[in-house]
Structures are given as C-alpha cells and as structure tokens.
XYZ file of C-alpha atoms in Angstrom:
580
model
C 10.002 38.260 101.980
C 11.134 35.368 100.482
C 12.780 35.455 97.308
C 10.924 33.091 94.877
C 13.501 32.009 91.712
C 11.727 31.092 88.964
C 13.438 28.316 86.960
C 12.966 27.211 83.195
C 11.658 23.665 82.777
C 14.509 22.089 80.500
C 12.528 20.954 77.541
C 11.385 17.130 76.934
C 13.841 15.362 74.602
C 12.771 14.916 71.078
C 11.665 11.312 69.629
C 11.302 10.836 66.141
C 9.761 8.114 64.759
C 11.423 5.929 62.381
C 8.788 4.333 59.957
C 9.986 1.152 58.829
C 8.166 0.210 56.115
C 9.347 -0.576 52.153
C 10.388 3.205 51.260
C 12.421 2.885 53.963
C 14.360 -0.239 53.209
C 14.534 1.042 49.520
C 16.125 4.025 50.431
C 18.705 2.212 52.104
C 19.907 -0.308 49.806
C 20.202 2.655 47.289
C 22.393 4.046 49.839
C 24.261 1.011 50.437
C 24.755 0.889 46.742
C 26.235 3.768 46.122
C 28.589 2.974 48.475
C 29.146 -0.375 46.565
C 27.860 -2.389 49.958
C 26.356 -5.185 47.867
C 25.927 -7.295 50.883
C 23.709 -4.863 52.441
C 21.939 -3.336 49.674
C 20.681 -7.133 49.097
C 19.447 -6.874 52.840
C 17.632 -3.943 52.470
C 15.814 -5.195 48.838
C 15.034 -8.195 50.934
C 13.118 -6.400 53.793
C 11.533 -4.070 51.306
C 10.014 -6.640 49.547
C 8.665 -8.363 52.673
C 6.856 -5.305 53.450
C 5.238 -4.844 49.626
C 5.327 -8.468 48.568
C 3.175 -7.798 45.577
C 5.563 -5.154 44.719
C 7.447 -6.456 41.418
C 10.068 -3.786 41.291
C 11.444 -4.494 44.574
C 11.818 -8.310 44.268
C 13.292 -7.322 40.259
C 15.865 -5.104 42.452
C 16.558 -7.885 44.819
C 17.587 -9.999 41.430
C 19.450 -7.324 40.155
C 21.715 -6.906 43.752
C 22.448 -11.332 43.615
C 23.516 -10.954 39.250
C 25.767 -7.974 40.708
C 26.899 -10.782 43.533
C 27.292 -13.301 40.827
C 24.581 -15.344 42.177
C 22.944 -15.582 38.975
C 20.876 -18.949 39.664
C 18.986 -17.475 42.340
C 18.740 -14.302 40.683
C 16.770 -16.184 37.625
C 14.854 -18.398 40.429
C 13.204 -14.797 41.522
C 12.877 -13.228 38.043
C 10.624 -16.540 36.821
C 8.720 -16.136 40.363
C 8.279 -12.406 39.448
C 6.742 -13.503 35.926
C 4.913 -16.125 37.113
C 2.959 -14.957 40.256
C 3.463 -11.707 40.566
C 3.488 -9.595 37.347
C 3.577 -11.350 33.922
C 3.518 -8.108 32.110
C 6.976 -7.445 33.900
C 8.513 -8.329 30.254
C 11.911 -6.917 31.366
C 12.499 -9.965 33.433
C 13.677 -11.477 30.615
C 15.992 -9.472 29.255
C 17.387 -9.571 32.933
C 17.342 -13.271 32.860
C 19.222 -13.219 29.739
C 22.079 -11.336 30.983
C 22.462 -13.706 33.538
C 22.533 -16.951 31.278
C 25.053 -15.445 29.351
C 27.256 -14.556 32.345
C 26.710 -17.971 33.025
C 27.714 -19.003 29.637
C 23.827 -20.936 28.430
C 23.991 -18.840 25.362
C 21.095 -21.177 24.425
C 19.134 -19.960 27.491
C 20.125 -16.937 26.960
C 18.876 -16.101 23.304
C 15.710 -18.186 24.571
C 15.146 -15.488 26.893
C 16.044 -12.405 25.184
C 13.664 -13.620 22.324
C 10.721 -13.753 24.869
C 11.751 -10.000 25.734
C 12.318 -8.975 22.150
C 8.832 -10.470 21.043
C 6.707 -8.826 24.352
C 8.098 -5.885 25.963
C 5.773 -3.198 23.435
C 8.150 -0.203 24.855
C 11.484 -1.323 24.208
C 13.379 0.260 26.740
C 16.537 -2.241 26.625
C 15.928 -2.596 22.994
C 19.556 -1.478 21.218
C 20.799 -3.057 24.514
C 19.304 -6.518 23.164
C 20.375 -6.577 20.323
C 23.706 -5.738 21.041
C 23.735 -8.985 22.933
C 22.029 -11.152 20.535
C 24.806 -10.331 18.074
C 27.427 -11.276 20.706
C 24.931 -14.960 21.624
C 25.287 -15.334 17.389
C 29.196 -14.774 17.751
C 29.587 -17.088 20.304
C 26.887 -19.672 19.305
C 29.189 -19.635 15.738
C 25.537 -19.193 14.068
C 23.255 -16.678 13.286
C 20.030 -15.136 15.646
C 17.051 -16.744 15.263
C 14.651 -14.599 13.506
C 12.851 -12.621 15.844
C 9.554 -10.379 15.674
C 10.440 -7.093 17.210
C 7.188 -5.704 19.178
C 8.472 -2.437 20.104
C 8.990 -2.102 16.623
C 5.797 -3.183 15.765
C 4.189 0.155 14.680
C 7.242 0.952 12.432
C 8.088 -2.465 10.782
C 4.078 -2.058 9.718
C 4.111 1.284 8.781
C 7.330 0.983 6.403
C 5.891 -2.445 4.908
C 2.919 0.072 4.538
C 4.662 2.716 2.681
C 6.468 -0.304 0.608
C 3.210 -1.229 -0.587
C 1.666 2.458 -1.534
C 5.210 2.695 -3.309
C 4.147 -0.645 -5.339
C 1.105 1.237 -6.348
C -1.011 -2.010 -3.875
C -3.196 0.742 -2.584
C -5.740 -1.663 -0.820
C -3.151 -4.024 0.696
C -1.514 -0.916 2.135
C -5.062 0.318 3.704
C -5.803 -2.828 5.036
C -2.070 -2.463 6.948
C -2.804 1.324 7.599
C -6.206 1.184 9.503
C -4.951 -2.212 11.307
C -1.805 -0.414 12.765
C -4.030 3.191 13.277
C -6.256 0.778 15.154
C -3.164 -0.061 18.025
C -1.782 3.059 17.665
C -3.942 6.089 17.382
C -1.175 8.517 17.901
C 0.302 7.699 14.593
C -0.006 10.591 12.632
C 2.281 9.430 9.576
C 0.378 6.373 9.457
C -3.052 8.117 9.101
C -1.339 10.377 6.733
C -0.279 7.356 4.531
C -3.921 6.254 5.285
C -5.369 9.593 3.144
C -2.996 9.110 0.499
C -3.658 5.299 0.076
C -7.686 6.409 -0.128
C -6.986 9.242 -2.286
C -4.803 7.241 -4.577
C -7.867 4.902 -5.327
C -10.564 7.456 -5.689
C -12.144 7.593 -2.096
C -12.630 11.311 -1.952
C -14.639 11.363 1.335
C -12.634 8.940 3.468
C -9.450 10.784 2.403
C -10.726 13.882 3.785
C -12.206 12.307 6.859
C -9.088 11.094 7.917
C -6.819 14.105 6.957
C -9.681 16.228 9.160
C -8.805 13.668 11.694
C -4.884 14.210 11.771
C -5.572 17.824 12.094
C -7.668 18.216 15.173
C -4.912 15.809 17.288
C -2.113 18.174 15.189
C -3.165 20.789 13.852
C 0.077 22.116 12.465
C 0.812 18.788 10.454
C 2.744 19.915 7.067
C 1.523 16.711 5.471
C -1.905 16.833 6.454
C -2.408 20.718 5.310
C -0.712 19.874 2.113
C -3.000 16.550 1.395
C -5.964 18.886 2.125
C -4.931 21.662 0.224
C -4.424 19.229 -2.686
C -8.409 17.686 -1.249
C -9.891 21.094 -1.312
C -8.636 21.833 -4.961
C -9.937 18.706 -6.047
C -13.393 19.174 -4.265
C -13.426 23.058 -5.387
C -13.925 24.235 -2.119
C -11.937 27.795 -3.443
C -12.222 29.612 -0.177
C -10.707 27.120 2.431
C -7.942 26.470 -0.481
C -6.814 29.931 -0.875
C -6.702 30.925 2.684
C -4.717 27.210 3.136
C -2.448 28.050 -0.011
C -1.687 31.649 1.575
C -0.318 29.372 4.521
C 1.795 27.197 2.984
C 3.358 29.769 0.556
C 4.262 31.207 4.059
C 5.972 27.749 5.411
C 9.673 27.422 4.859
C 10.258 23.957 6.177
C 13.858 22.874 6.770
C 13.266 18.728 7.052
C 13.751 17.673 3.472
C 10.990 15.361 3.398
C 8.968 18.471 4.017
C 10.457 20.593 1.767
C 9.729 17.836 -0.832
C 6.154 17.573 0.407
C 5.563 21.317 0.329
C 7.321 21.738 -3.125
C 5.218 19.001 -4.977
C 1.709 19.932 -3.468
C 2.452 23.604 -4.203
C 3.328 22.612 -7.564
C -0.192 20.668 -7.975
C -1.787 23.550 -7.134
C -0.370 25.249 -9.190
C 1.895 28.149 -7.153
C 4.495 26.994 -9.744
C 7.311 29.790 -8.313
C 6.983 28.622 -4.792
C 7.638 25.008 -6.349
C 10.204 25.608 -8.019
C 11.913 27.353 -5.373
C 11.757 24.786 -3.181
C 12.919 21.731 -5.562
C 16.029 23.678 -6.215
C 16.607 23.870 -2.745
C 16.255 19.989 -2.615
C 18.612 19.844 -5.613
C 21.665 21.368 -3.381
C 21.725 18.099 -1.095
C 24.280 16.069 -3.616
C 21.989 12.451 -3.088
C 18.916 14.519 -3.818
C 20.648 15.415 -6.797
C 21.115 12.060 -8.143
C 17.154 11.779 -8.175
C 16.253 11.679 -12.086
C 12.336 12.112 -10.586
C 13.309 15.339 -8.533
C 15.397 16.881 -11.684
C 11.728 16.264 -13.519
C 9.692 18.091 -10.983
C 12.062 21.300 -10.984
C 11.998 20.744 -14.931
C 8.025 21.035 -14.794
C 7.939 23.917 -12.476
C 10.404 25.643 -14.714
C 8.852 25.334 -17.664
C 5.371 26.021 -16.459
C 6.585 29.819 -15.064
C 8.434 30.052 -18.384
C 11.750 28.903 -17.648
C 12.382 26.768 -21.288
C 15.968 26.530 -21.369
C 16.139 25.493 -16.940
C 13.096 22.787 -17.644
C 15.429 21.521 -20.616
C 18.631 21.325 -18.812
C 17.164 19.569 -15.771
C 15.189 16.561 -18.327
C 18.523 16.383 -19.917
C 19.478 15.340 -16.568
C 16.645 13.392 -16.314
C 17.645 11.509 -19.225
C 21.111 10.705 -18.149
C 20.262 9.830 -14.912
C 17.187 7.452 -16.004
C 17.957 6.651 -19.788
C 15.927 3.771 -19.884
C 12.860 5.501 -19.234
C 9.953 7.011 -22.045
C 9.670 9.380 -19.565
C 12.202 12.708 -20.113
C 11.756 11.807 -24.036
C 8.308 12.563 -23.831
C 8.376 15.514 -21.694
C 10.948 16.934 -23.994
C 8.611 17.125 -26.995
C 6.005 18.686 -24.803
C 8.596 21.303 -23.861
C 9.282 21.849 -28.142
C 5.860 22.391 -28.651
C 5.304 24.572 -25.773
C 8.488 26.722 -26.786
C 6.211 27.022 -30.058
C 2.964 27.572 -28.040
C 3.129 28.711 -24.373
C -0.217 28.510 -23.898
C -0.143 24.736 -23.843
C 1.219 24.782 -20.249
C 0.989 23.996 -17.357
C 2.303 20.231 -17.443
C 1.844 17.715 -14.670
C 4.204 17.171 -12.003
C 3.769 13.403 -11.568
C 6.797 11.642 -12.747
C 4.807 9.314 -15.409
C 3.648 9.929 -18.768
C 0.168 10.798 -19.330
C -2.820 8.499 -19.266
C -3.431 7.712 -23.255
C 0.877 7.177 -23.259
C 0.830 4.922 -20.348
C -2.083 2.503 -22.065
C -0.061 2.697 -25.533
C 3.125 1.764 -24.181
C 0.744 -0.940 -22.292
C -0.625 -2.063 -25.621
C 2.819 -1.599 -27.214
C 4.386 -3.865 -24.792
C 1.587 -6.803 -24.085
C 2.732 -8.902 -26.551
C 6.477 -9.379 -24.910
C 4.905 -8.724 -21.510
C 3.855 -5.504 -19.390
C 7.630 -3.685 -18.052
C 8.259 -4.881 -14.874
C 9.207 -0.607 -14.022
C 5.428 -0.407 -15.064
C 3.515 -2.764 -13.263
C 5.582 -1.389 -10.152
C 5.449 2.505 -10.680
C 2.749 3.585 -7.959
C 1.739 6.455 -9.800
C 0.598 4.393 -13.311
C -1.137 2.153 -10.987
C -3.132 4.830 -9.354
C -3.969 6.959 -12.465
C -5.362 3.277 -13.729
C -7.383 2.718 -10.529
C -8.846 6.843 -10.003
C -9.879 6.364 -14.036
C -11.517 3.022 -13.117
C -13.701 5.062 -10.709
C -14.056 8.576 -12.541
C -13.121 8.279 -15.878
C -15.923 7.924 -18.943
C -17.550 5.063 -20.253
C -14.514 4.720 -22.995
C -11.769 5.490 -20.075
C -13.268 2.903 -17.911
C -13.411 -0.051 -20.507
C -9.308 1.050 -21.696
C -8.434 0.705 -17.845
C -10.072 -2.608 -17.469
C -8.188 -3.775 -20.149
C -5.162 -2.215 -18.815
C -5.538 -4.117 -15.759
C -5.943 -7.269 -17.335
C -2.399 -6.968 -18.456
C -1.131 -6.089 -15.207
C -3.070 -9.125 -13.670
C -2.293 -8.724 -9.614
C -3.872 -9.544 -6.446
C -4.309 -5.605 -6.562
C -5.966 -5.145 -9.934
C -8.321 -8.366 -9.019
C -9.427 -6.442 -5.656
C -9.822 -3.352 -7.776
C -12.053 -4.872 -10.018
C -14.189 -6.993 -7.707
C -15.240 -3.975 -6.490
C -15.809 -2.487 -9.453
C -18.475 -5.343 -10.216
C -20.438 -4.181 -6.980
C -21.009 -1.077 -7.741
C -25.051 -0.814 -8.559
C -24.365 2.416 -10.828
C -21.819 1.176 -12.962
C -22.682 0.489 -16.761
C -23.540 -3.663 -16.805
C -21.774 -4.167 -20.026
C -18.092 -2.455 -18.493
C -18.840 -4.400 -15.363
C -19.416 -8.079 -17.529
C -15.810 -7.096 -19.295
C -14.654 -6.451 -16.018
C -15.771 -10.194 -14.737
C -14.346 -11.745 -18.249
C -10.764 -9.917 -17.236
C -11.048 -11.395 -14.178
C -11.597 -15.291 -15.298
C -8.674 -14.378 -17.995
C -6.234 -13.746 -15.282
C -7.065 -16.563 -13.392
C -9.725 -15.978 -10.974
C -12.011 -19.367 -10.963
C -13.928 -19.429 -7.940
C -17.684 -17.891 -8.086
C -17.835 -14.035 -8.318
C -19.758 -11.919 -6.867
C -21.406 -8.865 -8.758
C -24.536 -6.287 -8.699
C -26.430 -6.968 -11.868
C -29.260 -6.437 -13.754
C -30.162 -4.357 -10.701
C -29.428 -7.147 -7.802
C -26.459 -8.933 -6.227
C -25.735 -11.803 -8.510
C -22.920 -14.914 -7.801
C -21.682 -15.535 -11.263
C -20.341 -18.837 -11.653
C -17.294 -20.145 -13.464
C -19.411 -21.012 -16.681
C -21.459 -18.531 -18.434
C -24.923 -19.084 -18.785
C -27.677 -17.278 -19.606
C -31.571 -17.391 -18.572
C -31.989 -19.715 -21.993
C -29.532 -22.129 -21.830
C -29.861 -24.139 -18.330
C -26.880 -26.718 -19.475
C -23.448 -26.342 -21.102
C -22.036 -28.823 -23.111
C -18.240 -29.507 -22.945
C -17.972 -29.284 -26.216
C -19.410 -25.613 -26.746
C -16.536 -24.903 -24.202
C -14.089 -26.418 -26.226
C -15.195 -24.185 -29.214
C -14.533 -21.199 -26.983
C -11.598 -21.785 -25.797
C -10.208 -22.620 -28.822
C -10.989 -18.836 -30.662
C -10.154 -17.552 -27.669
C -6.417 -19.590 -27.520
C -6.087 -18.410 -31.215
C -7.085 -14.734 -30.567
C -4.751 -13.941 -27.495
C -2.372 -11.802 -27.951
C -4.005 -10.525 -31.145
C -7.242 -9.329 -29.693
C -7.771 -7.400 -26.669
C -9.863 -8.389 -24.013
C -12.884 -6.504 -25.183
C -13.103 -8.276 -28.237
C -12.374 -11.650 -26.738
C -14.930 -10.905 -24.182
C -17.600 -9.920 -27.005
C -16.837 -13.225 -28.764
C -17.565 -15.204 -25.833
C -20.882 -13.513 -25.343
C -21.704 -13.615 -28.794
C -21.247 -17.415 -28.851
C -23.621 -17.609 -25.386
C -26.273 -15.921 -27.151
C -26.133 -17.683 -30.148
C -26.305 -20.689 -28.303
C -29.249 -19.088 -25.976
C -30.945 -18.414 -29.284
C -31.482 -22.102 -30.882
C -31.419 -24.006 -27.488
C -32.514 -26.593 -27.506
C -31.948 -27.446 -31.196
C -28.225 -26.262 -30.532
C -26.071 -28.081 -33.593
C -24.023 -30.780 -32.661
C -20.339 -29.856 -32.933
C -18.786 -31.478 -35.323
C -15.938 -29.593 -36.913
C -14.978 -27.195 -33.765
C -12.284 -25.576 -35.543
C -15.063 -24.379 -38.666
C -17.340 -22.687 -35.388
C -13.837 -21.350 -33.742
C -13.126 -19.753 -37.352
C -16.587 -18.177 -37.708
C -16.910 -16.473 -34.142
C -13.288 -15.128 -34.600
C -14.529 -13.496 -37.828
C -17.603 -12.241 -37.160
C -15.889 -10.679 -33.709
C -13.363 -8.794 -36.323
C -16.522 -7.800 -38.422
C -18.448 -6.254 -35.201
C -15.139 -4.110 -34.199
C -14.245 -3.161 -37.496
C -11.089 -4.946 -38.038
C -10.315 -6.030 -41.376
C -10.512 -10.095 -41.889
C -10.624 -11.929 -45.139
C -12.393 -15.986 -44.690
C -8.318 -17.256 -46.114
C -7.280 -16.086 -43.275
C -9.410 -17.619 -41.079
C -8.925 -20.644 -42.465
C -5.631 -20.594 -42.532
C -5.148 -19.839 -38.907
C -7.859 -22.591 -37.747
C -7.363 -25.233 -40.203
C -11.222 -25.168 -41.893
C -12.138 -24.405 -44.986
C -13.907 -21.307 -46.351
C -17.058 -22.783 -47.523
C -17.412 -24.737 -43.666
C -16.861 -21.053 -41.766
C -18.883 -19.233 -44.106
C -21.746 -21.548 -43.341
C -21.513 -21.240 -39.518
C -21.072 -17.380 -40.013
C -24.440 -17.668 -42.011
C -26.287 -19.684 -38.955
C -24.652 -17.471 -35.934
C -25.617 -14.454 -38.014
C -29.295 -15.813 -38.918
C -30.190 -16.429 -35.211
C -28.061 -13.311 -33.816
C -28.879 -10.502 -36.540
C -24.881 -9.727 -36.510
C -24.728 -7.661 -39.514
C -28.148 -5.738 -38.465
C -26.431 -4.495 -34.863
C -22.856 -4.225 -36.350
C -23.512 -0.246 -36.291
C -25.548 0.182 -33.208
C -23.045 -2.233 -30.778
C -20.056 -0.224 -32.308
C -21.680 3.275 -31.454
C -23.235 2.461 -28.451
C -20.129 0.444 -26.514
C -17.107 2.311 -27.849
C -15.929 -0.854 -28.960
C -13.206 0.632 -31.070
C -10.120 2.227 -28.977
C-alpha cells in the first residue's frame, strides 16, 4: 500500500492594516519630536490636520512645530486662521502668538496679543506664564503694562473687592457684587458664604439662612457655613438644631487659622466661652496674629466672661498699646472694674466696637468736628446701625436715622430708601428718614409707602392744603434751618420744617406776606426748642437772627394760634420720643 505523507499547510502570511488617519499622523510627529526631528514632526502635524481639518488642536500643534523652526510668521498666519474660522474660543492662540512677536522682537504686537489672552481665556492655564512675559514686554518697551482685566481672575478680583466692601461696613454694594459673581460661578462657596454674612449684617434673617442651607447641601462639611448657622439658629431660637450643631463644633479642631478664628468667634457668640478662649490663644501663638489689638480683645472677652479678670485685663492692656487711639479697650476696661465688683454683669460681647448707646454718643460727641473717619469705616458700627434700623424700637430706630445722617454715604442713602418702603414702618420715623435724606444731599424725587400707598415725594414739601410754594416761605426755612445745624439734630430740624408746612397749610390762602424773614426764622427756631424741651430765652433768638423780641414773639403768637403749639407740646413729646 502506498504510503500517504500527510504534510502541514505552512500558514498564510499575516497583513496588518495600517490605518492612516489623524491619530496616526499625531502619533508620529510626537514621536518625531521626541527625537527632536522638527522637520518631520511638522510633516506629520500637517497630514493630521488634513485628515481632521476642523480639528483646532492639530493645526495649533502644526504652529507650535514652525515657532520651534523659527518660522514664526507663518506660525501666526495659522494661529489667526485657527481664531478666525475654526475655533474662536481657542483663546490660547494668543498667548501663542505672543510668544512669537516677541521672538520676533514686535513687543507692541506682542503685549497686543497677550492682552487679548489675558482678557478671554476664563481658565488661565498660561496665566503666571503671561505675566511673566508682560513684565519682560514692560522692560523692554522702557514703560509700564497696559492695564489689563484679568478674566481668569475674574471670580477672585470680585470676590476680594467683595470682602473689601463687607469690611467697609457697604453691606448692599457687597450683595449686589456677591449674587452677580454666585450667578457665573455657582461653585463658589466663600462667595455665598460672604453672601449670608452681607444679608445677615443688614437684618435679612431668611435670605441669610437660605443661602447658608444652600452652601451646605453642595458642602456639607463647610466650617463657615455650620458656624454662620449655628450663630442663625441661636438667633432664630431654634434650641434643638443649635445644640446638636454646637456639640459639633466644640468637637472641630481646625488647623487653617482663618478657621480657627472663625470657630473661636462664633463659639464665643454662642456663648461656649472656654472653647473660645481656647482657640484665640491658639491664634495668639502665630507672632502677626499677635500684633492684632482686635484678636487680644476677643481672648480678653472670653477670659473675662469664664472668670479670668486678671488674663481679660492683661490682654486689653495690650489692646491699648497696640490700638491707643481707640475708645475701645478704655471702655471695656471699666466694664471689666465693675464686673470684678459684680460678676453677674457678664457675659460681654465679642464684637470689637463699643456698644450701641456709646457708638451714637461718640457720634453725637463728634458731629460737630465731623464723624471719625475709623467710624464711618468700622463694618461692625455700620451694621449694628443698619440691624437697629430694622429691629430696634421706635426710639432706637429714630437715634439710628439720625446716626446715619451723619455718616451720609451711598450706603446709608440705600439703607434708608428702603426703609421708606416698608408699609409697616411708623410714618412719622419714615418722614425723618426722607428729611435725612434731602439733608445729605439726595434731590431727585423719592419714592416712599405712605399713608398706606406708594407715594413719589418731591423735592418740595407740600401738603394736601397748600397746592403752591412760594420762594420766599423756602427762604424762611432754610434760613432756621442754616442757623440750627450743627446745634440741632435732625429730628428737631425735621420737626421745624413740618411745623412751618402746617402752619402754612393752616392759613392758606391768607398765608402772610414775608416781610421780615429773619423775625419768622427766629420764631420757628424757638417754638422747635419749646416742643423738645430745650431751654431758649426770645434774647437769644434775637440775637442769633438779627430780629427783635417784640417781632418773634408776634410770629410765635400767629404760628401758635393756627397750630395749637403749646396745647400738643406734651402729647408730641410723649408720643414721638422726641427727646434722646
């Protein structure tokens, strides 16, 4: 039989495919770069963008490979082409184009460029690169940069201008800055943190919680947003959630200093003095933090509120040495004599400012040299000025007006336009409020909620009964009121004004004609001191305005006959508070 062999069938040869497409061609001129083969590499970024022409990054790598080959021209010519056709948001194209100006010495071109990049690219990824060389274009251009907005630094140049402001005590600027830049960025938890605060600060309870609730369900472990509710929660008496939030935070031993500081101060407002004062002493070891007169008053307040007299006397000492200019330690130091006598007075307040009733004397004290400049720029005076605007008492309410007045801002003007608006507000605080606010200089029309409506009140005052007003009864005004700055607050100066409306209201349209202004000037000024209880003699008077007694006392006589001055003297002073 024939011997069959079987034989193996040698196996096909093996083909594989080369795909040619732009991965490919990538791949390669990385390849070709790393081994420094330029000329290639630009090949390869050539072909790769012919296969993906709408592909930006390949035609940006094809510039990159001609600025390595000093062909910088052509390098720009695809850059522009990139930005112009292909991808305008491509915002690094400029920075790229920069370079390649300034390797081929257009410095002018080249800070033109790297402006562009500076003022779109929103990430900033070549950023410290950029300005690195627009300090060597400066050097070289023997001039300085052109000032540039930063857009990658958008969300922090607003949010420090937005701390600035809360630090100014300019609460409402620094929320309108706040929910613009939470707006673009809703990640910013320090920014809606600042938000709660700036809302808190001016006596919006609800929206300050609202937005702290809202930092805590994106981060939940926020120290400043548990301590800001914590301080919410004590101030809405919600006891439960507080307690269980305070057991927390006594718990939390933070190692950032602006925590500790955060922790230490709202502990100390809720009064877990020990933990406080703990915690400030820590702060106290850092040798800056230690040249803080404000943080030496804090660990004074804790240690004399858990007993500690003779710690809380050695740190306002160094309160005192480190701010000696300030009211401040001097008056915190005579709380700490008489609580030495009397413990029970305690606890004292942690914010570094002196209590309401001292902050409006000193503002009294001071108004006739002009408010401190320390004062009208201490946050915290501002804010207790603008939460007792909102929640103090009828007498509280019309000393902050007046308070305002003399601080006279953009700020206190917003502050008290709103006040006007409020339908619950008593009409005669919210007519002061509208006299403060022509005294400080606000002429156009103003709009306010009274006599239970929106009402536009005008430059002039009016009333229902007098549909005209004659220059000259301005002139009268204006002239008590000229004579009595400076020695009458604005309550009274505000009363004489309405006094001489009604008066006016009263015998229109048999008004007198004016004739000796000074003698009607003289007789509203007196009969103002009469209705507040200040003492006022007619000499005096008449010395001041130039009239004589027997003229005054005969306008007092026909202001008093048609207003019944005397008759209300008793029921205006009891009713109003008129008296501080």
């Amino acid at each position: 039989m024939k011997e069959t062999k079987l034989m193996a069938k040698a196996p096909k040869p093996k083909v594989i495919s080369v795909r040619m497409d732009a991965a490919f061609f990538f791949e390669r001129a990385v390849q070709s770069m790393d081994r420094f083969h330029y000329d290639k590499a630009l090949k390869y970024f050539r072909r790769a963008a012919e296969y993906e022409p709408d592909n930006p990054v390949n035609h940006c790598n094809t510039a990159g490979i001609l600025s390595e080959l000093g062909n910088y021209e052509e390098s720009n010519r695809i850059l522009k082409q990139v930005l112009e056709e292909i991808d305008p948001e491509m915002t690094e194209c400029y920075f790229y184009m920069a370079n390649n100006y300034a390797n081929m010495e257009n410095f002018e071109s080249a800070e033109r460029e790297l402006i562009r990049y500076l003022e779109q690219d929103a990430e900033g990824h070549y950023l410290e690169e950029a300005e690195e060389m627009m300090e060597f274009l400066s050097t070289e251009m023997e001039r300085p940069a052109k000032q540039v907005t930063i857009k990658s630094r958008e969300g922090l140049n607003e949010h420090d201008k937005a701390r600035s402001l809360l630090e100014e005590g300019k609460f409402a600027e620094a929320v309108r800055v706040l929910e613009q830049l939470i707006s673009k960025h809703p990640e910013f938890m320090a920014a809606r943190n600042n938000l709660a605060l700036a809302y808190y600060y001016m006596g919006y309870f609800d929206k300050s919680t609202e937005t702290i609730h809202q930092v805590l369900e994106m981060e939940p472990g926020n120290l400043h947003a548990l301590c800001n509710m914590a301080i919410f929660y004590q101030n809405l008496e919600k006891h439960e959630p507080l307690q269980e939030l305070v057991e927390v935070l006594k718990k939390t031993y933070p190692f950032h200093q602006e925590h500790v500081f955060k922790l230490a101060t709202t502990m100390g407002i809720l009064g877990e003095h020990e933990t406080a004062y703990r915690h400030f002493r820590r702060l106290l070891k850092d040798s800056e933090a230690f040249a803080d007169p404000s943080l030496h008053h804090y660990t004074a307040v804790a240690a004399c509120n858990i007993g500690r007299f003779d710690d809380a006397a050695r740190h306002w000492m160094q309160t005192q040495k480190l701010d000696s200019g300030s009211e401040i330690p001097r008056f915190f130091m005579s709380q700490l004599n008489e609580i030495r006598k009397d413990p029970s007075k305690r606890p004292l307040n942690y914010h570094y400012h002196l209590p309401f009733e001292e902050q409006f004397q000193l503002l009294e004290k001071s108004s006739k040299d002009g408010i401190p400049d320390h004062m009208k720029r201490d946050p915290l005076v501002r804010s207790s000025f603008f939460w007792a605007l909102r929640h103090g008492d009828h007498e509280t309410k019309l000393q902050v007006i007046q308070a305002l007045g003399m601080l006279a801002d953009s700020e206190v003007k917003d502050a008290l336009r709103a006040f006007i608006l409020e339908p619950d507000e008593d009409e005669y605080l919210k007519k002061v409020a509208i006299f403060v606010l022509r005294t400080i200089g606000l002429k156009e029309p103003i709009h306010a909620h009274l006599e239970g409506k929106p009402t536009v009140v005008h430059a002039m005052t009016f009333s229902p009964n007098l549909p005209v007003w004659e220059e000259q009864w301005q002139s009268v005004m204006e002239l008590a009121l000229t004579k009595m700055d400076r020695r009458y607050d604005m309550v009274q100066q505000h009363d004489l004004q309405t006094l001489w409306v009604e008066y006016l209201s009263r015998v229109y349209p048999n008004a007198p004609k004016i004739v000796k202004m000074e003698g009607w000037a003289a007789a509203l000024e007196y009969l103002t001191a009469k209705m507040h209880r200040r003492t006022i003699s007619y000499h005096e008077v008449a010395s001041l305005y130039g009239a004589s007694i027997t003229t005054i006392s005969k306008y007092v006589k026909l202001i008093d006959e048609a207003c019944g001055i005397r008759e209300k003297m008793e029921a205006i002073f009891h009713k109003f508070n008129e008296k501080l």
